[in-house]
Amino acid sequence: MHPPVPHTPWSRPPQPGPTGAQAHLVLEVKRHWLSFMLGMITPMIVLNGHPMLGQWGRNTIPLPPGQHHLHVHLPYFLPAKIGPADLTVWLQPGMALELEYRAPMWAHSRGALGSAPQPWNGKGCIIALLAILGGWLVLVLIVIVVSVLSFGQ
């Protein structure tokens, strides 16, 4: 049996506080420097089913205290959503909850959403792809060098 999961600031119910106090969700949206093409896509933030356009970098969203469902993805055409990630958070009155979303390095991977730092999902796929391409490049160079040397004799 697994030990109980400890409560984190975003997964525990809010403590009673002053009524009418606003809370803030601070969402840092990041992409890896190798994924520079993602910079042309505007991140989509969906709070409690209501979509809003985000931006790369810091997004501060005022919200009423309580439970909120957060979904982040990058709209695209194939696949329709790059890096979907979901999280349910509890905001307490006057609280500023800082979260981080990291877009995946591979388009078919999920995004990472939670407290910072988050992992770069899809990194293994990109490393494997670059290793395969590098191997093919080395093989082509070897074939070219061998053919040049054999024709030179």
Backbone as a chain_set.jsonl record, in Angstrom:
{"seq": "MHPPVPHTPWSRPPQPGPTGAQAHLVLEVKRHWLSFMLGMITPMIVLNGHPMLGQWGRNTIPLPPGQHHLHVHLPYFLPAKIGPADLTVWLQPGMALELEYRAPMWAHSRGALGSAPQPWNGKGCIIALLAILGGWLVLVLIVIVVSVLSFGQ", "coords": {"N": [[0.847, -1.184, 0.0], [0.502, 2.241, -0.751], [1.991, 5.115, 0.825], [0.113, 7.84, 2.32], [-0.567, 10.664, 0.219], [1.093, 13.712, 0.642], [-0.451, 16.841, 1.432], [-0.412, 19.546, -0.818], [0.124, 23.067, -1.397], [-1.726, 23.764, -3.42], [-3.606, 21.759, -3.463], [-5.115, 21.47, -1.201], [-8.06, 22.189, 0.73], [-9.259, 25.592, 1.042], [-8.471, 27.705, 3.853], [-10.624, 29.257, 6.246], [-11.132, 32.713, 5.746], [-10.892, 36.328, 5.402], [-13.918, 37.598, 4.116], [-14.666, 38.183, 0.684], [-12.088, 38.657, -0.114], [-9.67, 38.679, -2.653], [-7.997, 36.232, -4.685], [-4.952, 35.2, -6.352], [-3.795, 33.653, -9.265], [-0.747, 32.803, -10.412], [0.766, 32.12, -13.26], [3.453, 30.781, -14.839], [4.434, 30.465, -18.05], [6.334, 28.43, -20.055], [8.742, 27.606, -22.653], [11.071, 25.365, -24.161], [14.341, 26.318, -25.312], [15.113, 24.991, -27.609], [12.71, 24.521, -28.767], [11.915, 26.728, -30.284], [10.137, 27.422, -32.313], [7.624, 27.177, -31.203], [7.127, 29.595, -30.092], [5.609, 31.1, -31.806], [3.047, 30.37, -31.354], [0.157, 31.063, -29.502], [-0.342, 30.482, -26.124], [-3.048, 28.617, -24.654], [-5.17, 29.09, -22.001], [-7.355, 27.532, -19.853], [-9.768, 28.08, -17.547], [-11.831, 26.636, -15.271], [-13.41, 25.728, -17.385], [-13.636, 27.974, -18.989], [-12.167, 29.47, -21.66], [-9.139, 31.348, -22.222], [-6.795, 33.526, -23.731], [-3.384, 33.117, -23.221], [-0.022, 34.129, -22.459], [3.434, 33.826, -23.351], [5.604, 33.472, -20.675], [5.0, 35.293, -17.682], [1.779, 35.04, -16.328], [-0.71, 36.617, -14.667], [-3.571, 35.968, -12.921], [-6.477, 37.124, -11.577], [-8.665, 35.645, -9.217], [-11.631, 34.368, -7.594], [-11.565, 33.091, -4.215], [-11.309, 29.536, -3.607], [-12.044, 26.335, -5.169], [-10.554, 25.569, -8.28], [-10.385, 24.537, -11.68], [-7.685, 24.069, -13.744], [-6.508, 24.198, -17.019], [-4.071, 23.88, -19.511], [-2.847, 24.383, -22.785], [-1.351, 24.263, -26.095], [-2.744, 25.56, -28.927], [-3.071, 23.993, -32.12], [-2.758, 22.461, -35.396], [-2.197, 19.761, -36.211], [-1.017, 17.752, -33.894], [-4.279, 18.699, -32.569], [-4.1, 19.89, -30.082], [-1.242, 20.816, -28.45], [0.756, 19.569, -25.898], [-1.175, 19.213, -23.638], [-2.223, 19.892, -20.289], [-3.456, 19.407, -17.009], [-4.775, 20.613, -13.876], [-6.111, 20.723, -10.632], [-6.774, 23.281, -8.411], [-6.73, 24.807, -5.153], [-7.568, 27.905, -4.019], [-6.81, 30.272, -1.589], [-8.215, 33.013, 0.307], [-6.696, 36.096, -0.509], [-4.406, 34.875, -1.345], [-1.532, 34.2, -3.415], [-0.9, 32.043, -5.76], [1.773, 30.399, -7.169], [2.478, 28.857, -10.151], [3.917, 26.661, -12.642], [4.007, 26.117, -16.1], [5.29, 23.972, -18.477], [5.873, 23.718, -21.813], [5.859, 20.84, -23.937], [8.763, 19.24, -25.407], [8.449, 17.573, -27.51], [5.877, 17.323, -29.803], [3.776, 15.501, -29.4], [3.744, 14.883, -26.755], [2.733, 15.27, -23.306], [2.148, 18.37, -21.573], [3.834, 19.919, -18.762], [2.663, 20.715, -15.596], [2.538, 22.475, -12.616], [4.065, 23.113, -9.391], [7.097, 25.016, -9.581], [10.391, 23.649, -10.115], [9.336, 22.329, -13.262], [9.45, 19.306, -15.293], [10.945, 18.869, -18.593], [8.933, 17.57, -20.73], [8.996, 15.026, -23.256], [11.619, 15.196, -23.896], [13.29, 12.946, -24.159], [12.424, 11.839, -26.593], [13.215, 13.824, -28.412], [16.005, 13.776, -28.023], [16.544, 11.157, -28.906], [15.719, 11.391, -31.601], [17.53, 13.361, -32.548], [19.911, 11.932, -32.162], [19.572, 9.815, -33.982], [19.439, 11.248, -36.41], [21.984, 12.431, -36.314], [23.572, 10.133, -36.427], [22.914, 9.183, -39.007], [23.956, 11.299, -40.514], [26.711, 11.091, -39.948], [27.143, 8.571, -41.087], [26.592, 9.111, -43.824], [28.648, 10.956, -44.353], [30.879, 9.263, -43.996], [30.476, 7.45, -46.125], [30.752, 9.228, -48.283], [33.445, 10.07, -47.964], [34.788, 7.597, -48.23], [34.044, 6.904, -50.856], [35.211, 9.025, -52.316], [37.898, 8.618, -51.743], [38.252, 6.066, -52.88], [37.758, 6.532, -55.599], [39.848, 8.16, -56.165], [42.112, 6.625, -56.468]], "CA": [[0.0, 0.0, 0.0], [1.27, 3.477, -0.839], [1.735, 6.064, 1.917], [-0.772, 8.93, 1.883], [0.077, 11.761, -0.484], [1.0, 14.932, 1.447], [-1.166, 17.952, 0.808], [0.383, 20.636, -1.347], [-0.673, 24.302, -1.263], [-2.79, 23.896, -4.401], [-4.553, 20.652, -3.423], [-5.868, 21.402, 0.049], [-9.154, 23.165, 0.786], [-8.841, 26.871, 1.632], [-8.797, 27.998, 5.241], [-11.517, 30.415, 6.307], [-10.421, 33.991, 5.78], [-11.788, 37.466, 5.234], [-14.817, 37.457, 2.98], [-14.473, 39.146, -0.389], [-10.676, 38.815, -0.476], [-9.336, 38.113, -3.964], [-6.795, 35.403, -4.774], [-4.311, 35.337, -7.654], [-3.081, 32.519, -9.833], [0.381, 33.304, -11.193], [1.165, 30.992, -14.102], [4.627, 31.026, -15.685], [4.351, 29.583, -19.222], [7.682, 28.363, -20.619], [9.085, 26.664, -23.706], [12.514, 25.116, -24.233], [14.945, 27.113, -26.382], [15.11, 24.187, -28.832], [11.348, 24.587, -29.311], [11.714, 28.154, -30.572], [8.978, 27.601, -33.208], [6.408, 27.285, -30.39], [6.946, 31.004, -29.764], [4.61, 31.679, -32.709], [1.731, 29.891, -30.933], [-0.308, 31.684, -28.262], [-0.847, 29.468, -25.184], [-4.458, 28.685, -24.274], [-5.411, 28.793, -20.588], [-8.782, 27.295, -19.632], [-10.077, 28.049, -16.118], [-13.216, 26.215, -15.008], [-14.107, 25.605, -18.666], [-13.659, 29.25, -19.701], [-10.864, 29.677, -22.3], [-8.559, 32.687, -22.336], [-5.47, 33.493, -24.335], [-2.293, 33.434, -22.313], [1.173, 34.632, -23.116], [4.654, 33.206, -22.866], [6.084, 34.234, -19.531], [4.178, 35.372, -16.469], [0.357, 35.354, -16.47], [-1.334, 36.791, -13.36], [-5.018, 35.877, -13.128], [-7.232, 37.266, -10.326], [-9.763, 34.682, -9.104], [-12.214, 34.274, -6.257], [-11.057, 31.938, -3.473], [-12.036, 28.292, -3.791], [-11.477, 25.323, -6.056], [-10.558, 25.919, -9.699], [-9.749, 23.567, -12.569], [-6.809, 24.755, -14.679], [-6.051, 23.416, -18.163], [-3.22, 24.679, -20.397], [-2.349, 23.695, -23.978], [-1.013, 25.115, -27.227], [-3.581, 25.18, -30.061], [-2.307, 23.681, -33.32], [-3.656, 21.742, -36.305], [-1.923, 18.322, -36.074], [-2.274, 17.497, -33.206], [-5.079, 19.898, -32.306], [-3.603, 20.493, -28.844], [0.11, 20.412, -28.07], [1.083, 19.66, -24.481], [-2.24, 19.47, -22.672], [-1.931, 19.62, -18.881], [-4.577, 19.777, -16.144], [-4.51, 20.657, -12.449], [-7.147, 21.338, -9.797], [-6.115, 24.062, -7.354], [-7.521, 25.497, -4.14], [-7.023, 29.233, -3.732], [-7.275, 30.848, -0.334], [-8.349, 34.466, 0.205], [-5.461, 36.856, -0.444], [-3.274, 34.018, -1.727], [-0.989, 34.255, -4.774], [-0.346, 30.717, -6.02], [2.683, 30.416, -8.314], [2.595, 27.584, -10.85], [4.707, 26.701, -13.858], [3.648, 25.217, -17.198], [6.351, 23.834, -19.469], [5.438, 23.077, -23.052], [6.72, 19.695, -24.222], [9.721, 19.386, -26.498], [7.906, 16.729, -28.575], [4.489, 17.776, -29.934], [2.798, 14.495, -28.975], [3.895, 14.659, -25.315], [1.924, 16.136, -22.446], [2.845, 19.465, -20.926], [4.062, 19.741, -17.329], [1.998, 21.8, -14.873], [2.631, 22.331, -11.161], [5.012, 24.063, -8.811], [8.384, 25.026, -10.284], [10.561, 23.497, -11.564], [8.674, 21.204, -13.921], [10.341, 18.665, -16.27], [10.705, 19.091, -20.02], [8.398, 16.333, -21.299], [9.345, 14.806, -24.65], [13.055, 15.391, -24.079], [13.858, 11.686, -24.636], [12.103, 11.705, -28.023], [14.067, 14.757, -29.158], [17.378, 13.265, -27.963], [16.604, 9.996, -29.803], [15.637, 11.886, -32.977], [18.805, 14.004, -32.871], [20.93, 10.877, -32.242], [19.363, 9.115, -35.256], [19.866, 12.156, -37.479], [23.438, 12.55, -36.235], [24.119, 8.869, -36.922], [22.777, 9.185, -40.47], [24.905, 12.281, -41.039], [28.041, 10.475, -39.87], [27.176, 7.499, -42.086], [26.69, 9.736, -45.147], [30.004, 11.494, -44.472], [31.792, 8.127, -44.177], [30.282, 6.965, -47.494], [31.338, 10.225, -49.191], [34.902, 10.008, -47.836], [35.242, 6.323, -48.81], [33.895, 6.952, -52.32], [36.21, 9.954, -52.842], [39.209, 7.945, -51.654], [38.316, 4.923, -53.812], [37.85, 7.062, -56.971], [41.133, 8.845, -56.297], [43.213, 5.681, -56.721]], "C": [[0.887, 1.24, 0.0], [0.978, 4.369, 0.359], [0.828, 7.183, 1.419], [0.025, 10.057, 1.241], [-0.044, 13.02, 0.371], [0.257, 16.019, 0.681], [-0.174, 18.998, 0.343], [-0.479, 21.894, -1.291], [-1.828, 24.395, -2.246], [-3.808, 22.766, -4.325], [-5.316, 20.557, -2.105], [-6.96, 22.471, 0.065], [-8.69, 24.456, 1.462], [-9.269, 26.99, 3.081], [-9.748, 29.191, 5.264], [-10.71, 31.708, 6.446], [-11.403, 35.123, 5.622], [-12.648, 37.295, 3.984], [-14.537, 38.539, 1.953], [-13.022, 39.342, -0.788], [-10.411, 38.067, -1.783], [-8.096, 37.225, -3.833], [-6.212, 35.594, -6.176], [-3.625, 34.028, -8.023], [-1.994, 33.101, -10.726], [0.953, 32.11, -11.948], [2.31, 31.416, -15.013], [4.589, 30.0, -16.813], [5.702, 29.619, -19.94], [7.764, 27.374, -21.776], [10.595, 26.536, -23.738], [13.094, 25.906, -25.404], [15.041, 26.325, -27.681], [13.741, 24.199, -29.518], [10.989, 26.018, -29.66], [10.513, 28.401, -31.478], [7.663, 27.712, -32.425], [6.129, 28.734, -30.002], [5.919, 31.698, -30.646], [3.187, 31.277, -32.327], [1.372, 30.561, -29.612], [-0.863, 30.608, -27.347], [-2.314, 29.713, -24.844], [-4.584, 28.238, -22.821], [-6.923, 28.645, -20.422], [-8.999, 27.149, -18.128], [-11.552, 27.741, -15.927], [-14.035, 26.163, -16.292], [-14.167, 26.878, -19.483], [-12.29, 29.519, -20.322], [-10.442, 31.145, -22.309], [-7.176, 32.538, -22.968], [-4.438, 33.895, -23.294], [-1.148, 34.051, -23.084], [2.354, 33.84, -22.575], [5.196, 34.079, -21.756], [5.054, 34.217, -18.421], [2.75, 35.818, -16.796], [-0.226, 35.446, -15.061], [-2.838, 36.894, -13.564], [-5.715, 36.031, -11.778], [-8.443, 36.33, -10.337], [-10.385, 34.77, -7.719], [-11.622, 33.06, -5.533], [-11.92, 30.697, -3.74], [-11.308, 27.36, -4.748], [-11.628, 25.753, -7.511], [-9.864, 24.82, -10.489], [-8.983, 24.351, -13.636], [-6.369, 23.783, -15.764], [-5.239, 24.36, -19.052], [-2.819, 23.808, -21.58], [-1.972, 24.737, -25.027], [-1.87, 24.687, -28.408], [-2.743, 25.013, -31.326], [-3.243, 22.964, -34.272], [-3.405, 20.235, -36.304], [-0.795, 18.126, -35.091], [-3.0, 18.807, -32.878], [-4.613, 20.635, -31.049], [-2.212, 19.929, -28.564], [0.245, 20.589, -26.561], [-0.045, 19.931, -23.527], [-1.809, 19.091, -21.256], [-3.08, 20.156, -18.043], [-4.147, 19.751, -14.682], [-5.707, 21.305, -11.755], [-6.452, 22.014, -8.634], [-7.149, 24.625, -6.39], [-6.832, 26.826, -3.865], [-7.65, 29.774, -2.46], [-7.379, 32.361, -0.483], [-7.007, 35.175, 0.393], [-4.223, 36.09, -0.902], [-2.839, 34.297, -3.162], [-0.272, 32.927, -5.005], [0.493, 30.76, -7.289], [2.809, 29.009, -8.873], [3.414, 27.778, -12.117], [4.154, 25.682, -14.853], [4.829, 25.192, -18.149], [5.797, 23.076, -20.664], [6.382, 21.914, -23.349], [7.677, 19.98, -25.372], [9.271, 18.58, -27.713], [6.417, 17.013, -28.629], [3.462, 16.783, -29.406], [2.933, 14.131, -27.497], [2.965, 15.599, -24.554], [2.791, 17.277, -21.914], [3.015, 19.152, -19.453], [3.511, 20.962, -16.601], [2.055, 21.51, -13.387], [3.572, 23.378, -10.612], [6.361, 23.921, -9.503], [9.433, 24.269, -9.479], [9.852, 22.251, -12.075], [9.641, 20.577, -14.933], [9.996, 19.08, -17.692], [10.228, 17.762, -20.603], [8.751, 16.246, -22.777], [10.824, 14.949, -24.93], [13.716, 14.118, -24.632], [13.61, 11.477, -26.119], [13.004, 12.606, -28.863], [15.516, 14.273, -29.162], [17.529, 12.072, -28.907], [16.584, 10.436, -31.266], [16.951, 12.537, -33.413], [19.935, 12.976, -32.983], [20.808, 10.115, -33.562], [19.826, 9.981, -36.425], [21.382, 12.331, -37.492], [24.126, 11.295, -36.748], [24.055, 8.776, -38.436], [23.768, 10.153, -41.113], [26.329, 11.719, -41.036], [28.184, 9.379, -40.916], [27.33, 8.058, -43.505], [28.093, 10.311, -45.367], [31.034, 10.38, -44.684], [31.697, 7.591, -45.6], [30.92, 7.929, -48.496], [32.867, 10.145, -49.151], [35.442, 8.726, -48.47], [35.137, 6.356, -50.336], [34.916, 7.898, -52.957], [37.595, 9.29, -52.817], [39.34, 6.783, -52.656], [38.389, 5.395, -55.25], [39.192, 7.742, -57.22], [42.281, 7.91, -56.627], [43.274, 5.201, -58.123]], "O": [[1.911, 1.273, 0.682], [-0.146, 4.387, 0.86], [0.78, 7.448, 0.218], [1.14, 10.366, 1.659], [-1.146, 13.376, 0.79], [0.327, 16.103, -0.545], [0.796, 19.298, 1.04], [-1.698, 21.794, -1.15], [-2.828, 25.044, -1.942], [-4.797, 22.8, -5.058], [-6.101, 19.626, -1.926], [-6.795, 23.538, -0.526], [-7.834, 24.425, 2.346], [-10.296, 26.447, 3.487], [-9.679, 30.049, 4.383], [-9.726, 31.764, 7.183], [-12.614, 34.915, 5.698], [-12.156, 36.895, 2.929], [-14.209, 39.673, 2.304], [-12.737, 40.113, -1.705], [-10.887, 36.948, -1.976], [-7.25, 37.451, -2.968], [-6.892, 36.089, -7.075], [-2.968, 33.392, -7.2], [-2.29, 33.811, -11.688], [1.547, 31.209, -11.356], [2.153, 32.3, -15.855], [4.7, 28.8, -16.563], [6.161, 30.674, -20.377], [6.972, 26.437, -21.873], [11.317, 27.47, -23.39], [12.398, 26.137, -26.392], [15.05, 26.923, -28.757], [13.637, 23.919, -30.713], [9.884, 26.474, -29.366], [9.92, 29.479, -31.425], [6.692, 28.279, -32.928], [5.005, 29.064, -29.623], [5.411, 32.761, -30.289], [2.225, 31.782, -32.906], [2.199, 30.618, -28.701], [-1.772, 29.88, -27.747], [-2.765, 30.855, -24.756], [-4.157, 27.141, -22.459], [-7.682, 29.534, -20.808], [-8.484, 26.22, -17.507], [-12.417, 28.498, -16.37], [-15.216, 26.512, -16.293], [-14.709, 26.861, -20.588], [-11.333, 29.774, -19.59], [-11.272, 32.051, -22.391], [-6.485, 31.542, -22.756], [-4.602, 34.886, -22.582], [-1.307, 34.447, -24.239], [2.29, 33.261, -21.49], [5.24, 35.302, -21.891], [4.327, 33.239, -18.246], [2.54, 36.837, -17.454], [-0.235, 34.452, -14.334], [-3.326, 37.773, -14.274], [-5.569, 35.167, -10.914], [-9.155, 36.234, -11.337], [-9.728, 35.202, -6.772], [-11.217, 32.097, -6.185], [-13.105, 30.805, -4.057], [-10.141, 27.557, -5.089], [-12.682, 26.235, -7.924], [-8.879, 24.241, -10.031], [-9.554, 25.185, -14.339], [-5.911, 22.678, -15.47], [-5.652, 25.489, -19.316], [-2.491, 22.634, -21.408], [-2.238, 25.929, -24.868], [-1.745, 23.55, -28.861], [-1.821, 25.789, -31.577], [-4.435, 22.864, -33.981], [-4.375, 19.481, -36.392], [0.354, 18.338, -35.478], [-2.404, 19.884, -32.908], [-4.722, 21.858, -30.964], [-2.032, 18.716, -28.457], [-0.11, 21.634, -26.016], [0.088, 20.802, -22.667], [-1.116, 18.094, -21.054], [-3.616, 21.227, -18.325], [-3.274, 18.975, -14.293], [-6.246, 22.306, -12.228], [-5.635, 21.4, -7.949], [-8.293, 24.885, -6.764], [-5.651, 26.863, -3.518], [-8.868, 29.734, -2.283], [-6.691, 32.939, -1.325], [-6.273, 34.887, 1.339], [-3.112, 36.616, -0.845], [-3.668, 34.592, -4.023], [0.832, 32.715, -4.503], [-0.006, 31.113, -8.358], [3.198, 28.081, -8.164], [3.586, 28.896, -12.602], [3.871, 24.538, -14.498], [5.317, 26.237, -18.581], [5.318, 21.948, -20.543], [7.573, 21.991, -23.049], [7.426, 20.853, -26.204], [9.678, 18.883, -28.834], [5.748, 16.953, -27.597], [2.373, 17.191, -29.002], [2.308, 13.176, -27.035], [2.48, 16.592, -25.095], [4.013, 17.154, -21.822], [2.401, 18.214, -18.945], [3.843, 22.099, -16.938], [1.667, 20.429, -12.943], [3.85, 24.39, -11.256], [6.723, 22.835, -9.957], [9.357, 24.256, -8.251], [9.784, 21.237, -11.381], [10.565, 21.252, -15.388], [8.902, 19.576, -17.962], [11.052, 16.911, -20.939], [8.8, 17.261, -23.471], [11.249, 14.838, -26.08], [14.603, 14.203, -25.481], [14.488, 10.99, -26.831], [13.499, 12.189, -29.91], [16.188, 14.349, -30.191], [18.522, 11.975, -29.629], [17.345, 9.914, -32.08], [17.429, 12.292, -34.521], [20.826, 13.136, -33.816], [21.818, 9.801, -34.193], [20.522, 9.504, -37.321], [21.994, 12.375, -38.559], [25.149, 11.38, -37.428], [25.013, 8.348, -39.08], [24.354, 9.842, -42.15], [27.059, 11.861, -42.017], [29.226, 9.268, -41.562], [28.115, 7.534, -44.295], [28.66, 10.166, -46.451], [31.965, 10.544, -45.473], [32.721, 7.305, -46.221], [31.558, 7.492, -49.453], [33.512, 10.151, -50.2], [36.451, 8.767, -49.175], [36.04, 5.89, -51.03], [35.436, 7.6, -54.033], [38.361, 9.402, -53.775], [40.416, 6.553, -53.209], [39.022, 4.729, -56.07], [39.618, 7.88, -58.366], [43.344, 8.379, -57.035], [44.149, 4.407, -58.467]]}, "num_chains": 1, "name": "protein.A"}
